[in-house]
Amino acid sequence: MSVVFAGVCSHAPGITGRADRADPAVRDAFYAKLDEMRQRLEASRPDALIVVAAEHFANFFMNNMPAYCMGMAESYEGPIEDEKWLGIERTRVPGNAGLSRRIIEAMLHDIDLAYAEEWKFDHGIMVPLHFLTPRYDLPVIPVNINCQGPPLTPLARAYEFGRALRRACDAQPERIAIVGTGGISHWPATPNSGVINEEWDREFLRRFLANDREALISYTDAETFRDAGQGGFEIRTFIAIAGATEGKTGELLFYAPIPIFAVGCTVATMAV
Amino acid sequence: MRGNGEVVVSLYYVQKLLYQLNRDPAVRRRFQEDRDDLLSEYQLTDEERDAIVEGNIGLLYVMGVNGQILMHYSALLGQKWEEYLEAMREGVRKYGPVRAGLYTLLEDREQTWRPDLHGNR
Ligand SMILES: [Fe+2]
């Protein structure tokens, strides 16, 4: 079959962990749009969900840091964080090792992708799953793009990764959904936590929704760090989704800065 | 100043210990029961060792520990979110600017958000 759904959403741990401290009106509007994304995802009748995430030193560390890695396990466990801290109970999430393997084999023609047969999900994947597959009944295939420990993969390569992912998925018989999850501008877990550059976010989203490759890959990391914080490096996940939906445009379901969640909360879908 | 591009070996081991502490219950257990033995496996300066043992979040932040690692150590020590943010600010006041890693380039941003107006848990 091919890719039947594509979208992006935020994953900050505060979204679930500090839920009771946000303005209820904005929080509930955000949750409602995440639920709309869930409904659209379900309506696409996917056999598997690939989550292109930016993890935060849960499985990968500077002793052996892949630029790109895909999970290849029958199941995964998460969250790795304290359950109370994150507000999500620990659970086992089904995978699909065979499909992972076929996608990895196909992608290796284009991208030097690492794989992992063991992977514990952190908030970067668990927060999206909490809203998008709340019964944890859809097989998930995790992808990590290193957005934490520089040197980082260039943005043009992140777009290329998305293209390669699309080619690999289109060659499989399964119906596949792809969700990217990351920033946009934020300074998580630093004294600047809660600062959000809404203007920068809206311009980035404009480029993303238009799938304007040249504009998307034109940011330097120095500019991103200055204007969007180290959390802004996670735009790589969005750019990968743009690469996977090249030639198509997106629809913004929600954007609002929610400082106690430490990020401009975003929900968007891309045409496939 | 040790900036972003330079490899700082000692910071690497501080972060590695905290990373393993965050993700591995067995390492957490050794940290409680057999701390000296555990710490002997990491190349740490005395200052780093003390900061870890004392749970000095502010100093660890100034040493350059990534927040995605540090915030979980803070939670492990029982700090609340605002206490964690304040510990980092206090660290900078007490020990000076961040010495290594990504955050040496971090500029103070104007807080548009007032934690005190949003309750304090
Ligand atoms: Fe993140």
Tab-separated table of C-alpha atoms and ligand atoms in Angstrom:
chain	number	residue	atom	x	y	z
A	1	MET	CA	0.000	0.000	0.000
A	2	SER	CA	1.692	3.249	1.041
A	3	VAL	CA	1.641	6.129	3.444
A	4	VAL	CA	-1.982	6.741	4.421
A	5	PHE	CA	-1.499	9.494	7.011
A	6	ALA	CA	1.110	12.099	7.935
A	7	GLY	CA	1.177	14.696	10.672
A	8	VAL	CA	3.146	16.389	13.404
A	9	CYS	CA	2.548	17.200	17.046
A	10	SER	CA	4.349	18.397	20.163
A	11	HIS	CA	5.674	16.006	22.800
A	12	ALA	CA	6.858	18.107	25.750
A	13	PRO	CA	6.578	16.195	29.046
A	14	GLY	CA	4.630	19.051	30.654
A	15	ILE	CA	1.722	18.349	28.266
A	16	THR	CA	0.796	15.389	30.444
A	17	GLY	CA	3.042	15.849	33.508
A	18	ARG	CA	1.970	19.405	34.335
A	19	ALA	CA	-1.506	19.202	32.782
A	20	ASP	CA	-3.288	20.449	35.892
A	21	ARG	CA	-1.264	23.660	35.913
A	22	ALA	CA	-2.141	24.970	32.451
A	23	ASP	CA	-4.969	27.363	31.641
A	24	PRO	CA	-7.798	24.807	31.268
A	25	ALA	CA	-9.370	26.582	28.286
A	26	VAL	CA	-6.196	26.529	26.171
A	27	ARG	CA	-5.165	23.078	27.382
A	28	ASP	CA	-8.526	21.529	26.547
A	29	ALA	CA	-8.586	23.168	23.107
A	30	PHE	CA	-5.140	21.646	22.484
A	31	TYR	CA	-6.213	18.220	23.734
A	32	ALA	CA	-9.332	18.414	21.530
A	33	LYS	CA	-7.198	18.976	18.437
A	34	LEU	CA	-4.894	16.108	19.390
A	35	ASP	CA	-8.017	14.005	19.592
A	36	GLU	CA	-9.097	15.214	16.172
A	37	MET	CA	-5.697	14.112	14.915
A	38	ARG	CA	-6.343	10.709	16.507
A	39	GLN	CA	-9.670	10.451	14.702
A	40	ARG	CA	-8.090	11.343	11.366
A	41	LEU	CA	-5.305	8.836	12.016
A	42	GLU	CA	-7.836	6.087	12.800
A	43	ALA	CA	-9.929	6.991	9.754
A	44	SER	CA	-6.884	6.298	7.570
A	45	ARG	CA	-7.007	2.664	8.851
A	46	PRO	CA	-3.249	2.266	9.351
A	47	ASP	CA	-1.576	-1.100	9.985
A	48	ALA	CA	1.371	0.603	11.680
A	49	LEU	CA	2.434	4.011	12.951
A	50	ILE	CA	5.954	5.303	12.441
A	51	VAL	CA	6.826	7.967	15.014
A	52	VAL	CA	9.735	10.165	13.922
A	53	ALA	CA	10.907	11.466	17.259
A	54	ALA	CA	13.730	13.324	18.935
A	55	GLU	CA	14.565	11.502	22.100
A	56	HIS	CA	16.307	12.930	25.109
A	57	PHE	CA	19.066	10.580	26.297
A	58	ALA	CA	16.804	7.639	27.022
A	59	ASN	CA	18.396	5.040	24.732
A	60	PHE	CA	21.144	6.922	22.958
A	61	PHE	CA	24.081	8.677	24.539
A	62	MET	CA	27.321	10.258	23.380
A	63	ASN	CA	29.152	6.945	23.669
A	64	ASN	CA	27.465	5.801	20.458
A	65	MET	CA	25.108	8.351	18.969
A	66	PRO	CA	23.398	7.531	15.688
A	67	ALA	CA	22.214	10.415	13.530
A	68	TYR	CA	19.215	8.253	12.571
A	69	CYS	CA	17.937	5.092	14.174
A	70	MET	CA	14.804	2.963	13.653
A	71	GLY	CA	13.368	0.435	16.056
A	72	MET	CA	13.172	-3.194	14.951
A	73	ALA	CA	11.496	-4.915	17.906
A	74	GLU	CA	8.275	-6.846	18.446
A	75	SER	CA	7.386	-4.517	21.298
A	76	TYR	CA	8.635	-1.523	23.241
A	77	GLU	CA	8.265	-0.305	26.796
A	78	GLY	CA	7.539	3.204	27.995
A	79	PRO	CA	7.688	5.659	29.503
A	80	ILE	CA	11.262	5.397	30.732
A	81	GLU	CA	10.658	8.411	32.986
A	82	ASP	CA	8.957	8.327	36.367
A	83	GLU	CA	5.281	7.608	35.698
A	84	LYS	CA	4.039	10.266	38.106
A	85	TRP	CA	6.464	12.865	36.779
A	86	LEU	CA	5.199	12.310	33.228
A	87	GLY	CA	1.585	11.528	34.096
A	88	ILE	CA	1.600	8.417	31.885
A	89	GLU	CA	1.503	4.843	33.162
A	90	ARG	CA	4.212	2.428	32.071
A	91	THR	CA	3.020	0.047	29.408
A	92	ARG	CA	4.135	-2.215	26.580
A	93	VAL	CA	3.585	-0.891	23.084
A	94	PRO	CA	3.337	-3.372	20.206
A	95	GLY	CA	5.829	-3.104	17.351
A	96	ASN	CA	6.195	-4.865	14.018
A	97	ALA	CA	9.735	-6.214	13.664
A	98	GLY	CA	9.170	-7.631	10.192
A	99	LEU	CA	7.876	-4.386	8.763
A	100	SER	CA	10.686	-2.484	10.506
A	101	ARG	CA	13.226	-4.775	8.899
A	102	ARG	CA	11.795	-4.358	5.392
A	103	ILE	CA	11.702	-0.559	5.756
A	104	ILE	CA	15.257	-0.449	7.127
A	105	GLU	CA	16.550	-2.668	4.323
A	106	ALA	CA	14.924	-0.405	1.755
A	107	MET	CA	16.137	2.797	3.379
A	108	LEU	CA	19.752	1.658	3.621
A	109	HIS	CA	20.017	2.253	-0.121
A	110	ASP	CA	19.608	5.968	0.598
A	111	ILE	CA	20.435	6.603	4.272
A	112	ASP	CA	22.941	5.023	6.664
A	113	LEU	CA	20.265	4.208	9.175
A	114	ALA	CA	21.046	2.500	12.487
A	115	TYR	CA	18.602	0.051	14.002
A	116	ALA	CA	17.752	-1.027	17.537
A	117	GLU	CA	16.040	-4.208	18.707
A	118	GLU	CA	15.615	-2.761	22.180
A	119	TRP	CA	14.161	0.660	22.826
A	120	LYS	CA	12.489	2.294	25.778
A	121	PHE	CA	10.188	5.134	24.821
A	122	ASP	CA	10.642	8.469	26.550
A	123	HIS	CA	8.173	11.370	26.598
A	124	GLY	CA	9.132	12.167	23.003
A	125	ILE	CA	7.114	9.148	21.881
A	126	MET	CA	4.875	8.391	24.874
A	127	VAL	CA	3.186	11.804	24.958
A	128	PRO	CA	2.077	11.575	21.290
A	129	LEU	CA	0.971	7.945	21.760
A	130	HIS	CA	-0.985	8.861	24.894
A	131	PHE	CA	-3.211	11.037	22.692
A	132	LEU	CA	-3.026	9.334	19.297
A	133	THR	CA	-3.225	5.626	20.239
A	134	PRO	CA	-4.505	5.768	23.827
A	135	ARG	CA	-5.255	2.015	23.902
A	136	TYR	CA	-1.746	1.218	22.619
A	137	ASP	CA	-3.267	-1.199	20.121
A	138	LEU	CA	-1.586	0.045	16.934
A	139	PRO	CA	1.882	-1.335	16.150
A	140	VAL	CA	4.425	1.455	16.467
A	141	ILE	CA	7.821	1.791	14.797
A	142	PRO	CA	10.037	4.374	16.502
A	143	VAL	CA	12.560	6.522	14.679
A	144	ASN	CA	15.051	8.777	16.377
A	145	ILE	CA	16.825	11.724	14.837
A	146	ASN	CA	19.599	12.985	17.088
A	147	CYS	CA	18.543	16.523	17.997
A	148	GLN	CA	20.219	16.624	21.416
A	149	GLY	CA	23.937	15.966	21.225
A	150	PRO	CA	25.736	17.955	18.485
A	151	PRO	CA	27.110	17.369	15.921
A	152	LEU	CA	23.623	16.939	14.432
A	153	THR	CA	22.513	15.791	11.014
A	154	PRO	CA	22.091	18.730	8.584
A	155	LEU	CA	18.526	19.834	7.844
A	156	ALA	CA	18.879	18.891	4.170
A	157	ARG	CA	19.664	15.347	5.276
A	158	ALA	CA	16.595	15.291	7.518
A	159	TYR	CA	14.494	16.166	4.466
A	160	GLU	CA	16.301	13.458	2.505
A	161	PHE	CA	15.618	11.014	5.329
A	162	GLY	CA	11.912	11.767	4.941
A	163	ARG	CA	12.066	11.157	1.210
A	164	ALA	CA	13.820	7.826	1.772
A	165	LEU	CA	11.297	6.847	4.434
A	166	ARG	CA	8.480	7.559	2.001
A	167	ARG	CA	10.054	5.501	-0.774
A	168	ALA	CA	10.574	2.601	1.628
A	169	CYS	CA	7.007	2.758	2.982
A	170	ASP	CA	5.494	2.975	-0.492
A	171	ALA	CA	7.181	-0.320	-1.347
A	172	GLN	CA	5.427	-2.183	1.518
A	173	PRO	CA	1.993	-3.809	1.401
A	174	GLU	CA	0.948	-2.314	4.759
A	175	ARG	CA	-0.979	0.903	5.247
A	176	ILE	CA	1.454	3.169	7.124
A	177	ALA	CA	0.915	6.332	9.156
A	178	ILE	CA	3.809	8.690	9.893
A	179	VAL	CA	3.875	11.224	12.720
A	180	GLY	CA	6.738	13.590	13.439
A	181	THR	CA	7.112	15.046	16.889
A	182	GLY	CA	9.322	17.823	18.169
A	183	GLY	CA	9.764	21.461	19.215
A	184	ILE	CA	9.258	24.047	17.723
A	185	SER	CA	11.067	26.901	19.537
A	186	HIS	CA	11.662	26.068	23.182
A	187	TRP	CA	14.296	26.029	25.870
A	188	PRO	CA	13.257	22.888	27.744
A	189	ALA	CA	14.817	21.973	31.072
A	190	THR	CA	16.923	25.163	31.232
A	191	PRO	CA	16.410	28.370	33.223
A	192	ASN	CA	14.690	29.696	30.076
A	193	SER	CA	12.041	26.969	30.252
A	194	GLY	CA	8.669	28.462	29.388
A	195	VAL	CA	10.066	30.937	26.883
A	196	ILE	CA	8.484	30.461	23.450
A	197	ASN	CA	9.286	32.465	20.306
A	198	GLU	CA	5.820	32.531	18.767
A	199	GLU	CA	6.848	34.681	15.811
A	200	TRP	CA	9.630	32.248	14.899
A	201	ASP	CA	7.285	29.287	15.352
A	202	ARG	CA	4.644	30.771	13.069
A	203	GLU	CA	7.197	31.479	10.335
A	204	PHE	CA	8.589	27.955	10.645
A	205	LEU	CA	5.064	26.504	10.467
A	206	ARG	CA	4.333	28.622	7.382
A	207	ARG	CA	7.345	27.065	5.653
A	208	PHE	CA	6.429	23.593	6.905
A	209	LEU	CA	2.761	23.731	5.880
A	210	ALA	CA	3.744	25.023	2.425
A	211	ASN	CA	6.349	22.232	2.260
A	212	ASP	CA	8.870	24.812	1.108
A	213	ARG	CA	11.997	22.665	1.167
A	214	GLU	CA	14.500	25.438	0.436
A	215	ALA	CA	13.070	27.669	3.171
A	216	LEU	CA	12.856	24.790	5.640
A	217	ILE	CA	16.469	23.755	5.269
A	218	SER	CA	17.864	27.291	5.198
A	219	TYR	CA	18.129	27.704	8.979
A	220	THR	CA	21.631	27.342	10.402
A	221	ASP	CA	21.946	25.649	13.792
A	222	ALA	CA	23.445	28.853	15.214
A	223	GLU	CA	20.366	30.806	14.113
A	224	THR	CA	18.038	28.131	15.438
A	225	PHE	CA	19.840	28.051	18.786
A	226	ARG	CA	19.694	31.848	19.075
A	227	ASP	CA	16.048	32.255	18.046
A	228	ALA	CA	14.460	28.935	18.990
A	229	GLY	CA	16.686	27.472	21.701
A	230	GLN	CA	18.322	24.070	21.801
A	231	GLY	CA	14.808	22.626	21.648
A	232	GLY	CA	14.527	24.192	18.203
A	233	PHE	CA	16.963	21.589	16.901
A	234	GLU	CA	13.973	19.233	16.935
A	235	ILE	CA	12.645	20.887	13.740
A	236	ARG	CA	14.475	17.991	12.087
A	237	THR	CA	11.493	15.750	12.856
A	238	PHE	CA	9.072	18.155	11.158
A	239	ILE	CA	11.437	18.510	8.196
A	240	ALA	CA	11.576	14.712	7.836
A	241	ILE	CA	7.768	14.657	7.613
A	242	ALA	CA	7.930	17.391	4.962
A	243	GLY	CA	10.387	15.198	3.051
A	244	ALA	CA	8.032	12.234	3.351
A	245	THR	CA	5.193	14.339	1.913
A	246	GLU	CA	7.186	16.230	-0.702
A	247	GLY	CA	4.973	18.162	-3.080
A	248	LYS	CA	2.076	18.130	-0.631
A	249	THR	CA	0.977	20.794	1.844
A	250	GLY	CA	-0.368	20.773	5.366
A	251	GLU	CA	-3.217	21.886	7.562
A	252	LEU	CA	-2.638	23.484	10.954
A	253	LEU	CA	-5.142	22.162	13.470
A	254	PHE	CA	-3.676	23.943	16.498
A	255	TYR	CA	-0.902	26.248	17.584
A	256	ALA	CA	-0.657	28.109	20.877
A	257	PRO	CA	2.231	28.847	23.221
A	258	ILE	CA	1.520	27.151	26.569
A	259	PRO	CA	4.419	28.224	28.828
A	260	ILE	CA	3.834	25.672	31.609
A	261	PHE	CA	4.163	23.017	28.878
A	262	ALA	CA	7.382	24.817	27.833
A	263	VAL	CA	6.545	24.744	24.117
A	264	GLY	CA	4.334	26.226	21.411
A	265	CYS	CA	1.814	23.401	21.284
A	266	THR	CA	1.274	22.266	17.727
A	267	VAL	CA	-0.997	19.844	15.888
A	268	ALA	CA	-0.896	19.619	12.088
A	269	THR	CA	-1.544	17.132	9.338
A	270	MET	CA	0.089	16.868	5.924
A	271	ALA	CA	-1.586	15.636	2.785
A	272	VAL	CA	-0.126	12.345	1.604
B	1	MET	CA	36.159	29.484	27.739
B	2	ARG	CA	35.293	25.970	26.803
B	3	GLY	CA	32.676	26.345	24.126
B	4	ASN	CA	30.266	24.232	22.199
B	5	GLY	CA	32.671	22.645	19.755
B	6	GLU	CA	35.249	21.448	22.250
B	7	VAL	CA	35.075	17.987	23.726
B	8	VAL	CA	35.135	18.050	27.519
B	9	VAL	CA	35.951	14.543	28.714
B	10	SER	CA	35.057	14.971	32.354
B	11	LEU	CA	31.623	16.446	31.593
B	12	TYR	CA	31.062	13.390	29.449
B	13	TYR	CA	31.409	11.081	32.453
B	14	VAL	CA	29.248	13.245	34.707
B	15	GLN	CA	26.512	13.084	32.107
B	16	LYS	CA	27.053	9.396	31.502
B	17	LEU	CA	26.583	8.573	35.177
B	18	LEU	CA	23.413	10.670	35.418
B	19	TYR	CA	22.120	9.177	32.154
B	20	GLN	CA	22.580	5.655	33.500
B	21	LEU	CA	21.113	6.634	36.845
B	22	ASN	CA	18.021	7.949	35.049
B	23	ARG	CA	17.414	4.893	32.921
B	24	ASP	CA	18.616	1.926	34.955
B	25	PRO	CA	17.073	0.900	38.313
B	26	ALA	CA	20.115	-1.327	39.005
B	27	VAL	CA	22.440	1.681	38.741
B	28	ARG	CA	20.113	3.638	41.029
B	29	ARG	CA	20.311	0.814	43.550
B	30	ARG	CA	24.114	0.781	43.440
B	31	PHE	CA	24.066	4.566	43.840
B	32	GLN	CA	22.172	4.101	47.100
B	33	GLU	CA	23.951	1.034	48.429
B	34	ASP	CA	27.448	1.026	46.965
B	35	ARG	CA	28.086	4.575	45.824
B	36	ASP	CA	31.896	4.665	46.026
B	37	ASP	CA	32.210	1.498	43.997
B	38	LEU	CA	29.841	2.839	41.339
B	39	LEU	CA	31.504	6.259	41.124
B	40	SER	CA	34.962	4.679	40.790
B	41	GLU	CA	33.915	3.518	37.318
B	42	TYR	CA	33.646	7.103	36.055
B	43	GLN	CA	36.425	9.617	35.482
B	44	LEU	CA	35.258	12.436	37.732
B	45	THR	CA	37.022	15.408	39.300
B	46	ASP	CA	36.503	15.904	43.031
B	47	GLU	CA	34.250	18.865	42.303
B	48	GLU	CA	32.102	16.773	39.965
B	49	ARG	CA	31.936	13.900	42.400
B	50	ASP	CA	30.884	16.185	45.240
B	51	ALA	CA	28.274	17.926	43.100
B	52	ILE	CA	26.727	14.567	42.202
B	53	VAL	CA	26.812	13.172	45.741
B	54	GLU	CA	25.435	16.386	47.250
B	55	GLY	CA	22.773	16.670	44.551
B	56	ASN	CA	24.025	20.165	43.721
B	57	ILE	CA	21.803	20.748	40.691
B	58	GLY	CA	22.941	24.356	40.291
B	59	LEU	CA	26.618	23.409	40.064
B	60	LEU	CA	25.892	20.474	37.744
B	61	TYR	CA	24.048	22.887	35.457
B	62	VAL	CA	26.999	25.303	35.524
B	63	MET	CA	29.328	22.392	34.712
B	64	GLY	CA	27.306	21.933	31.533
B	65	VAL	CA	25.067	18.931	32.200
B	66	ASN	CA	22.273	18.822	29.624
B	67	GLY	CA	18.882	19.680	31.085
B	68	GLN	CA	17.293	16.617	29.510
B	69	ILE	CA	19.533	14.575	31.800
B	70	LEU	CA	19.652	16.944	34.756
B	71	MET	CA	15.894	17.443	35.174
B	72	HIS	CA	15.433	13.735	35.868
B	73	TYR	CA	18.179	13.744	38.514
B	74	SER	CA	16.410	16.723	40.063
B	75	ALA	CA	13.115	14.795	40.070
B	76	LEU	CA	14.900	11.774	41.559
B	77	LEU	CA	16.067	14.038	44.389
B	78	GLY	CA	12.461	15.053	44.939
B	79	GLN	CA	12.663	18.616	43.626
B	80	LYS	CA	9.538	20.188	42.211
B	81	TRP	CA	9.629	21.830	38.773
B	82	GLU	CA	10.066	25.401	40.036
B	83	GLU	CA	12.709	24.236	42.511
B	84	TYR	CA	14.630	22.708	39.617
B	85	LEU	CA	14.450	25.922	37.560
B	86	GLU	CA	15.446	27.989	40.588
B	87	ALA	CA	18.345	25.657	41.432
B	88	MET	CA	19.840	26.297	37.977
B	89	ARG	CA	19.440	30.069	38.341
B	90	GLU	CA	20.946	29.914	41.826
B	91	GLY	CA	23.839	27.880	40.421
B	92	VAL	CA	24.659	30.600	37.905
B	93	ARG	CA	24.473	33.278	40.616
B	94	LYS	CA	26.757	31.299	42.901
B	95	TYR	CA	29.253	29.658	40.533
B	96	GLY	CA	29.162	31.928	37.490
B	97	PRO	CA	28.159	31.226	33.887
B	98	VAL	CA	27.868	27.750	32.382
B	99	ARG	CA	31.376	26.420	31.769
B	100	ALA	CA	30.975	23.790	29.076
B	101	GLY	CA	28.546	22.226	26.647
B	102	LEU	CA	25.696	23.672	24.644
B	103	TYR	CA	24.469	26.102	27.269
B	104	THR	CA	27.631	28.227	27.272
B	105	LEU	CA	25.944	29.973	24.340
B	106	LEU	CA	22.608	30.334	26.108
B	107	GLU	CA	21.445	33.919	26.613
B	108	ASP	CA	19.000	34.963	29.271
B	109	ARG	CA	15.579	35.266	27.741
B	110	GLU	CA	12.903	37.534	29.029
B	111	GLN	CA	10.416	35.391	30.888
B	112	THR	CA	6.996	36.024	29.434
B	113	TRP	CA	5.669	33.551	31.927
B	114	ARG	CA	5.288	34.142	35.639
B	115	PRO	CA	5.400	30.822	37.497
B	116	ASP	CA	4.098	32.508	40.639
B	117	LEU	CA	0.882	33.386	38.817
B	118	HIS	CA	0.297	29.809	37.812
B	119	GLY	CA	0.258	28.140	41.195
B	120	ASN	CA	3.125	26.323	42.808
B	121	ARG	CA	2.970	22.634	43.303
C	1	FE	FE	11.917	17.106	22.815
